[in-house]
mmCIF file of C-alpha atoms and ligand atoms in Angstrom:
data_model
loop_
_atom_site.group_PDB
_atom_site.id
_atom_site.type_symbol
_atom_site.label_atom_id
_atom_site.label_comp_id
_atom_site.label_asym_id
_atom_site.label_seq_id
_atom_site.Cartn_x
_atom_site.Cartn_y
_atom_site.Cartn_z
ATOM 1 C CA UNK A 11 187.036 136.445 109.873
ATOM 2 C CA UNK A 12 189.487 134.853 108.931
ATOM 3 C CA UNK A 13 192.949 134.955 111.160
ATOM 4 C CA UNK A 14 195.374 135.662 108.638
ATOM 5 C CA UNK A 15 198.309 134.000 109.514
ATOM 6 C CA UNK A 16 201.209 136.257 107.755
ATOM 7 C CA UNK A 17 200.361 138.906 110.046
ATOM 8 C CA UNK A 18 200.536 136.424 112.872
ATOM 9 C CA UNK A 19 204.489 135.723 111.991
ATOM 10 C CA UNK A 20 205.184 139.441 110.609
ATOM 11 C CA UNK A 21 205.648 140.510 113.661
ATOM 12 C CA UNK A 22 206.105 136.774 115.761
ATOM 13 C CA UNK A 23 209.649 136.949 117.593
ATOM 14 C CA UNK A 24 210.431 133.582 119.044
ATOM 15 C CA UNK A 25 212.783 131.212 118.349
ATOM 16 C CA UNK A 26 210.457 128.352 118.024
ATOM 17 C CA UNK A 27 207.049 129.032 119.969
ATOM 18 C CA UNK A 28 204.542 128.998 116.964
ATOM 19 C CA UNK A 29 206.835 128.743 114.179
ATOM 20 C CA UNK A 30 205.250 125.826 113.446
ATOM 21 C CA UNK A 31 201.535 126.663 113.575
ATOM 22 C CA UNK A 32 198.439 124.045 112.864
ATOM 23 C CA UNK A 33 195.770 126.256 111.829
ATOM 24 C CA UNK A 34 192.112 124.914 111.244
ATOM 25 C CA UNK A 35 188.487 126.966 110.487
ATOM 26 C CA UNK A 36 186.848 124.557 112.927
ATOM 27 C CA UNK A 37 187.616 121.534 114.845
ATOM 28 C CA UNK A 38 186.341 119.509 118.095
ATOM 29 C CA UNK A 39 189.287 120.478 120.475
ATOM 30 C CA UNK A 40 192.383 122.307 119.604
ATOM 31 C CA UNK A 41 193.808 119.758 122.391
ATOM 32 C CA UNK A 42 192.974 116.836 120.891
ATOM 33 C CA UNK A 43 194.722 117.386 117.591
ATOM 34 C CA UNK A 44 197.548 118.997 119.447
ATOM 35 C CA UNK A 45 197.857 115.392 121.218
ATOM 36 C CA UNK A 46 198.035 113.814 117.507
ATOM 37 C CA UNK A 47 201.129 115.929 117.026
ATOM 38 C CA UNK A 48 202.496 115.629 119.585
ATOM 39 C CA UNK A 49 202.143 111.543 119.559
ATOM 40 C CA UNK A 50 203.643 111.925 115.902
ATOM 41 C CA UNK A 51 207.296 113.515 117.329
ATOM 42 C CA UNK A 52 205.423 117.559 116.316
ATOM 43 C CA UNK A 53 208.413 120.200 117.715
ATOM 44 C CA UNK A 54 207.780 121.924 120.732
ATOM 45 C CA UNK A 55 206.543 125.575 119.834
ATOM 46 C CA UNK A 56 203.933 123.647 117.963
ATOM 47 C CA UNK A 57 201.035 125.794 117.840
ATOM 48 C CA UNK A 58 197.428 124.492 116.952
ATOM 49 C CA UNK A 59 194.988 126.986 116.441
ATOM 50 C CA UNK A 60 191.482 126.951 115.229
ATOM 51 C CA UNK A 61 188.852 129.414 113.797
ATOM 52 C CA UNK A 62 185.496 127.744 116.229
ATOM 53 C CA UNK A 63 186.014 124.269 118.777
ATOM 54 C CA UNK A 64 182.952 122.383 118.519
ATOM 55 C CA UNK A 65 183.384 120.129 121.802
ATOM 56 C CA UNK A 66 185.872 123.208 123.199
ATOM 57 C CA UNK A 67 186.995 122.224 127.093
ATOM 58 C CA UNK A 68 187.889 123.716 130.334
ATOM 59 C CA UNK A 69 188.998 122.945 133.610
ATOM 60 C CA UNK A 70 187.071 120.390 135.933
ATOM 61 C CA UNK A 71 185.098 118.684 132.431
ATOM 62 C CA UNK A 72 183.287 122.178 132.178
ATOM 63 C CA UNK A 73 182.470 123.075 128.392
ATOM 64 C CA UNK A 74 183.793 126.645 127.057
ATOM 65 C CA UNK A 75 182.585 128.474 124.695
ATOM 66 C CA UNK A 76 184.420 128.514 121.304
ATOM 67 C CA UNK A 77 181.839 130.179 118.790
ATOM 68 C CA UNK A 78 183.847 130.795 115.210
ATOM 69 C CA UNK A 79 185.903 133.653 114.330
ATOM 70 C CA UNK A 80 185.728 135.369 117.797
ATOM 71 C CA UNK A 81 188.111 134.930 119.525
ATOM 72 C CA UNK A 82 191.522 132.951 120.115
ATOM 73 C CA UNK A 83 191.483 129.129 120.584
ATOM 74 C CA UNK A 84 195.030 127.498 120.744
ATOM 75 C CA UNK A 85 197.081 124.333 122.089
ATOM 76 C CA UNK A 86 200.775 124.718 122.643
ATOM 77 C CA UNK A 87 202.613 122.101 121.872
ATOM 78 C CA UNK A 88 205.474 121.957 124.992
ATOM 79 C CA UNK A 89 208.580 119.800 125.806
ATOM 80 C CA UNK A 90 209.583 120.375 128.921
ATOM 81 C CA UNK A 91 211.433 118.846 131.468
ATOM 82 C CA UNK A 92 209.919 117.601 134.619
ATOM 83 C CA UNK A 93 211.408 120.131 136.431
ATOM 84 C CA UNK A 94 209.465 122.214 134.288
ATOM 85 C CA UNK A 95 206.307 121.452 133.948
ATOM 86 C CA UNK A 96 204.497 123.810 136.971
ATOM 87 C CA UNK A 97 206.026 126.809 135.069
ATOM 88 C CA UNK A 98 204.205 126.104 132.926
ATOM 89 C CA UNK A 99 200.964 127.256 134.112
ATOM 90 C CA UNK A 100 202.083 130.467 135.782
ATOM 91 C CA UNK A 101 203.998 131.662 132.614
ATOM 92 C CA UNK A 102 200.900 131.066 130.295
ATOM 93 C CA UNK A 103 198.477 133.179 132.415
ATOM 94 C CA UNK A 104 200.870 135.757 132.648
ATOM 95 C CA UNK A 105 201.532 135.387 129.076
ATOM 96 C CA UNK A 106 198.292 136.760 128.441
ATOM 97 C CA UNK A 107 197.658 139.133 130.888
ATOM 98 C CA UNK A 108 200.809 141.004 130.014
ATOM 99 C CA UNK A 109 199.728 140.402 126.278
ATOM 100 C CA UNK A 110 196.796 142.117 126.865
ATOM 101 C CA UNK A 111 198.444 144.553 128.646
ATOM 102 C CA UNK A 112 200.860 145.896 125.776
ATOM 103 C CA UNK A 113 197.514 146.079 122.885
ATOM 104 C CA UNK A 114 194.828 147.175 124.926
ATOM 105 C CA UNK A 115 196.609 148.868 128.177
ATOM 106 C CA UNK A 116 193.764 147.390 130.353
ATOM 107 C CA UNK A 117 195.759 145.785 133.213
ATOM 108 C CA UNK A 118 193.933 142.105 133.784
ATOM 109 C CA UNK A 119 194.160 140.358 137.493
ATOM 110 C CA UNK A 120 195.257 137.475 137.827
ATOM 111 C CA UNK A 121 192.340 134.166 139.875
ATOM 112 C CA UNK A 122 194.868 131.354 141.620
ATOM 113 C CA UNK A 123 195.922 129.822 139.512
ATOM 114 C CA UNK A 124 195.822 130.904 135.797
ATOM 115 C CA UNK A 125 192.463 131.920 135.047
ATOM 116 C CA UNK A 126 192.642 135.710 133.332
ATOM 117 C CA UNK A 127 190.150 138.561 134.563
ATOM 118 C CA UNK A 128 189.561 141.761 133.727
ATOM 119 C CA UNK A 129 187.636 143.804 136.384
ATOM 120 C CA UNK A 130 186.443 140.543 138.463
ATOM 121 C CA UNK A 131 184.182 138.575 134.866
ATOM 122 C CA UNK A 132 186.010 135.169 133.007
ATOM 123 C CA UNK A 133 188.601 136.798 130.773
ATOM 124 C CA UNK A 134 190.254 134.687 129.183
ATOM 125 C CA UNK A 135 191.381 130.409 131.091
ATOM 126 C CA UNK A 136 194.472 128.365 129.876
ATOM 127 C CA UNK A 137 193.673 124.171 130.718
ATOM 128 C CA UNK A 138 196.915 122.873 130.648
ATOM 129 C CA UNK A 139 197.563 118.776 130.389
ATOM 130 C CA UNK A 140 200.004 116.987 130.182
ATOM 131 C CA UNK A 141 201.937 112.937 129.419
ATOM 132 C CA UNK A 142 204.755 111.576 131.588
ATOM 133 C CA UNK A 143 206.619 108.577 131.579
ATOM 134 C CA UNK A 144 207.769 108.270 134.525
ATOM 135 C CA UNK A 145 210.150 111.174 135.899
ATOM 136 C CA UNK A 146 209.894 112.144 132.598
ATOM 137 C CA UNK A 147 207.748 114.608 130.722
ATOM 138 C CA UNK A 148 206.691 113.437 126.391
ATOM 139 C CA UNK A 149 204.651 116.588 126.104
ATOM 140 C CA UNK A 150 202.322 119.319 127.707
ATOM 141 C CA UNK A 151 199.670 120.398 125.666
ATOM 142 C CA UNK A 152 198.735 123.676 127.388
ATOM 143 C CA UNK A 153 195.364 125.577 125.931
ATOM 144 C CA UNK A 154 194.683 129.539 126.085
ATOM 145 C CA UNK A 155 191.445 130.493 125.490
ATOM 146 C CA UNK A 156 190.007 133.968 125.113
ATOM 147 C CA UNK A 157 187.366 135.179 124.525
ATOM 148 C CA UNK A 158 188.338 138.337 122.035
ATOM 149 C CA UNK A 159 185.423 139.749 119.522
ATOM 150 C CA UNK A 160 182.724 137.822 121.255
ATOM 151 C CA UNK A 161 179.346 139.448 122.314
ATOM 152 C CA UNK A 162 179.760 137.811 125.476
ATOM 153 C CA UNK A 163 175.068 137.995 125.767
ATOM 154 C CA UNK A 164 175.538 135.902 122.817
ATOM 155 C CA UNK A 165 175.902 133.244 125.028
ATOM 156 C CA UNK A 166 173.609 133.739 128.336
ATOM 157 C CA UNK A 167 175.191 130.648 130.438
ATOM 158 C CA UNK A 168 178.416 132.678 130.780
ATOM 159 C CA UNK A 169 177.488 136.377 130.558
ATOM 160 C CA UNK A 170 177.044 137.269 133.232
ATOM 161 C CA UNK A 171 180.953 135.190 134.763
ATOM 162 C CA UNK A 172 182.797 135.983 131.743
ATOM 163 C CA UNK A 173 184.138 139.235 129.192
ATOM 164 C CA UNK A 174 185.605 139.965 126.259
ATOM 165 C CA UNK A 175 187.771 142.348 124.801
ATOM 166 C CA UNK A 176 184.854 143.922 122.513
ATOM 167 C CA UNK A 177 183.151 143.767 125.902
ATOM 168 C CA UNK A 178 185.632 146.271 127.945
ATOM 169 C CA UNK A 179 187.122 148.307 124.641
ATOM 170 C CA UNK A 180 184.130 149.029 122.769
ATOM 171 C CA UNK A 181 185.480 148.390 119.868
ATOM 172 C CA UNK A 182 187.743 144.269 117.810
ATOM 173 C CA UNK A 183 191.365 144.040 118.997
ATOM 174 C CA UNK A 184 193.929 142.614 115.693
ATOM 175 C CA UNK A 185 193.665 139.063 116.755
ATOM 176 C CA UNK A 186 196.417 138.284 114.499
ATOM 177 C CA UNK A 187 198.321 140.868 116.789
ATOM 178 C CA UNK A 188 197.165 139.516 120.290
ATOM 179 C CA UNK A 189 198.100 136.055 119.106
ATOM 180 C CA UNK A 190 202.119 136.794 118.352
ATOM 181 C CA UNK A 191 202.309 138.828 120.954
ATOM 182 C CA UNK A 192 201.177 135.902 123.950
ATOM 183 C CA UNK A 193 203.064 133.705 121.719
ATOM 184 C CA UNK A 194 206.066 136.272 122.638
ATOM 185 C CA UNK A 195 205.392 136.926 125.673
ATOM 186 C CA UNK A 196 204.945 133.069 126.588
ATOM 187 C CA UNK A 197 208.512 132.102 124.834
ATOM 188 C CA UNK A 198 209.651 135.026 127.156
ATOM 189 C CA UNK A 199 208.776 133.838 130.118
ATOM 190 C CA UNK A 200 209.216 130.155 129.549
ATOM 191 C CA UNK A 201 212.970 130.773 129.481
ATOM 192 C CA UNK A 202 212.640 133.557 131.966
ATOM 193 C CA UNK A 203 211.204 131.011 134.430
ATOM 194 C CA UNK A 204 214.158 128.183 133.390
ATOM 195 C CA UNK A 205 216.470 131.307 134.987
ATOM 196 C CA UNK A 206 214.619 131.915 138.047
ATOM 197 C CA UNK A 207 213.405 136.003 137.285
ATOM 198 C CA UNK A 208 210.880 136.836 138.290
ATOM 199 C CA UNK A 209 208.275 135.713 136.350
ATOM 200 C CA UNK A 210 205.843 134.253 139.970
ATOM 201 C CA UNK A 211 206.649 137.227 141.249
ATOM 202 C CA UNK A 212 204.306 139.341 138.469
ATOM 203 C CA UNK A 213 201.731 136.836 138.465
ATOM 204 C CA UNK A 214 202.074 137.082 141.727
ATOM 205 C CA UNK A 215 201.637 140.459 141.516
ATOM 206 C CA UNK A 216 198.565 140.015 139.523
ATOM 207 C CA UNK A 217 196.534 137.320 142.115
ATOM 208 C CA UNK A 218 193.577 139.321 143.050
ATOM 209 C CA UNK A 219 192.742 137.002 146.282
ATOM 210 C CA UNK A 220 195.858 136.977 148.302
ATOM 211 C CA UNK A 221 195.427 138.404 152.192
ATOM 212 C CA UNK A 222 191.404 137.054 151.199
ATOM 213 C CA UNK A 223 188.949 134.821 152.665
ATOM 214 C CA UNK A 224 188.354 132.129 150.303
ATOM 215 C CA UNK A 225 187.513 128.601 149.696
ATOM 216 C CA UNK A 226 188.870 126.231 147.750
ATOM 217 C CA UNK A 227 187.943 123.505 145.739
ATOM 218 C CA UNK A 228 190.162 120.215 144.454
ATOM 219 C CA UNK A 229 189.614 116.717 143.588
ATOM 220 C CA UNK A 230 186.623 115.993 146.214
ATOM 221 C CA UNK A 231 188.312 118.716 148.500
ATOM 222 C CA UNK A 232 186.962 121.287 149.901
ATOM 223 C CA UNK A 233 189.172 124.157 152.082
ATOM 224 C CA UNK A 234 188.679 127.480 153.739
ATOM 225 C CA UNK A 235 190.960 130.000 154.957
ATOM 226 C CA UNK A 236 193.346 132.751 154.796
ATOM 227 C CA UNK A 237 194.741 132.856 151.234
ATOM 228 C CA UNK A 238 197.617 133.981 152.673
ATOM 229 C CA UNK A 239 200.282 133.618 149.803
ATOM 230 C CA UNK A 240 201.655 131.489 147.438
ATOM 231 C CA UNK A 241 205.119 129.427 147.117
ATOM 232 C CA UNK A 242 207.527 129.558 144.517
ATOM 233 C CA UNK A 243 205.808 126.584 142.482
ATOM 234 C CA UNK A 244 202.679 128.051 142.418
ATOM 235 C CA UNK A 245 201.325 126.174 145.406
ATOM 236 C CA UNK A 246 198.443 128.640 147.140
ATOM 237 C CA UNK A 247 198.875 128.381 150.933
ATOM 238 C CA UNK A 248 196.434 128.478 152.813
ATOM 239 C CA UNK A 249 196.026 129.422 156.915
ATOM 240 C CA UNK A 250 193.392 127.755 158.162
ATOM 241 C CA UNK A 251 190.376 128.031 160.902
ATOM 242 C CA UNK A 252 192.846 126.404 163.265
ATOM 243 C CA UNK A 253 196.390 128.353 162.366
ATOM 244 C CA UNK A 254 197.058 125.167 160.201
ATOM 245 C CA UNK A 255 198.387 126.106 157.054
ATOM 246 C CA UNK A 256 197.959 123.919 153.657
ATOM 247 C CA UNK A 257 199.695 123.805 150.311
ATOM 248 C CA UNK A 258 197.301 123.930 147.303
ATOM 249 C CA UNK A 259 197.827 122.563 144.086
ATOM 250 C CA UNK A 260 195.548 123.050 142.114
ATOM 251 C CA UNK A 261 191.747 123.769 141.812
ATOM 252 C CA UNK A 262 188.890 126.816 142.423
ATOM 253 C CA UNK A 263 188.807 129.342 144.158
ATOM 254 C CA UNK A 264 185.666 131.439 145.441
ATOM 255 C CA UNK A 265 185.994 134.186 147.401
ATOM 256 C CA UNK A 266 184.328 134.400 151.139
ATOM 257 C CA UNK A 267 183.630 137.822 151.432
HETATM 258 C C1 BTN B 14 189.737 126.815 131.810
HETATM 259 O O1 BTN B 14 189.932 128.073 132.290
HETATM 260 O O2 BTN B 14 189.140 125.771 132.095
HETATM 261 C C2 BTN B 14 190.171 126.376 130.987
HETATM 262 C C3 BTN B 14 189.894 126.985 129.217
HETATM 263 C C4 BTN B 14 190.637 126.353 128.762
HETATM 264 C C5 BTN B 14 190.270 126.319 127.041
HETATM 265 C C6 BTN B 14 191.152 126.067 125.672
HETATM 266 S S1 BTN B 14 190.012 126.645 124.500
HETATM 267 C C7 BTN B 14 192.299 125.955 123.375
HETATM 268 C C8 BTN B 14 191.890 124.978 124.456
HETATM 269 N N1 BTN B 14 191.070 123.968 123.350
HETATM 270 C C9 BTN B 14 190.349 123.581 124.596
HETATM 271 O O3 BTN B 14 189.488 122.725 124.264
HETATM 272 N N2 BTN B 14 190.266 124.149 125.777
HETATM 273 C C10 BTN B 14 191.847 124.788 125.642
#
């Protein structure tokens, strides 16, 4: 089934996010299409949506399983000032979690920094790529993949660690309403984050691993310690065995206990 663009528009309550949608039945990666759009001067809020990606990508050079007609694959083109760039990585997963909760009643958790989980399995992943010149942001590409109506068993390589709304609910979810709700939430949270209104707190309250012993892999480094807290920029505060505290900007967390 193809997305009904009119149904998306009907549910949209935003000023600018999703007001211009570039819709593709199939593409390599929506990130690449959005980059071309950005370079050509497309306005902030432009949203590239594809039914299928043939080269969908995740963080750390991984691929993102992107079968046709089942899930959501989108990239939001944003043009934030530098001081708001970090907020995108907080706003995006929170927007997904709130939209899923609003539409299904499920209560997704977040895995630092920006995976969305249900019952410890990954429902959605976020990839933020940005292009800077000096201290100004030319554009940021917020890539969001959500497993919606996918029968996860069809992808044995992720079946053990991923989930979909269909798997959790035992029924299908209207992708149009979910997408519109996600865009609505995203814009509202993005604006709230600029006023410092509680957005980091909402994000923090869903992080399942705070207070747990974790291993964090970032760049070429691996650190272990207690995931004590996050700061207002979204950095992880890790307390090491010798009681030293370090701040980690991004990376991948695995539980040690
Ligand atoms: C991750 O968890 O590693 C991030 C996954 C991001 C996937 C989305 S799907 C839409 C956009 N296009 C891509 O190629 N990747 C992102």
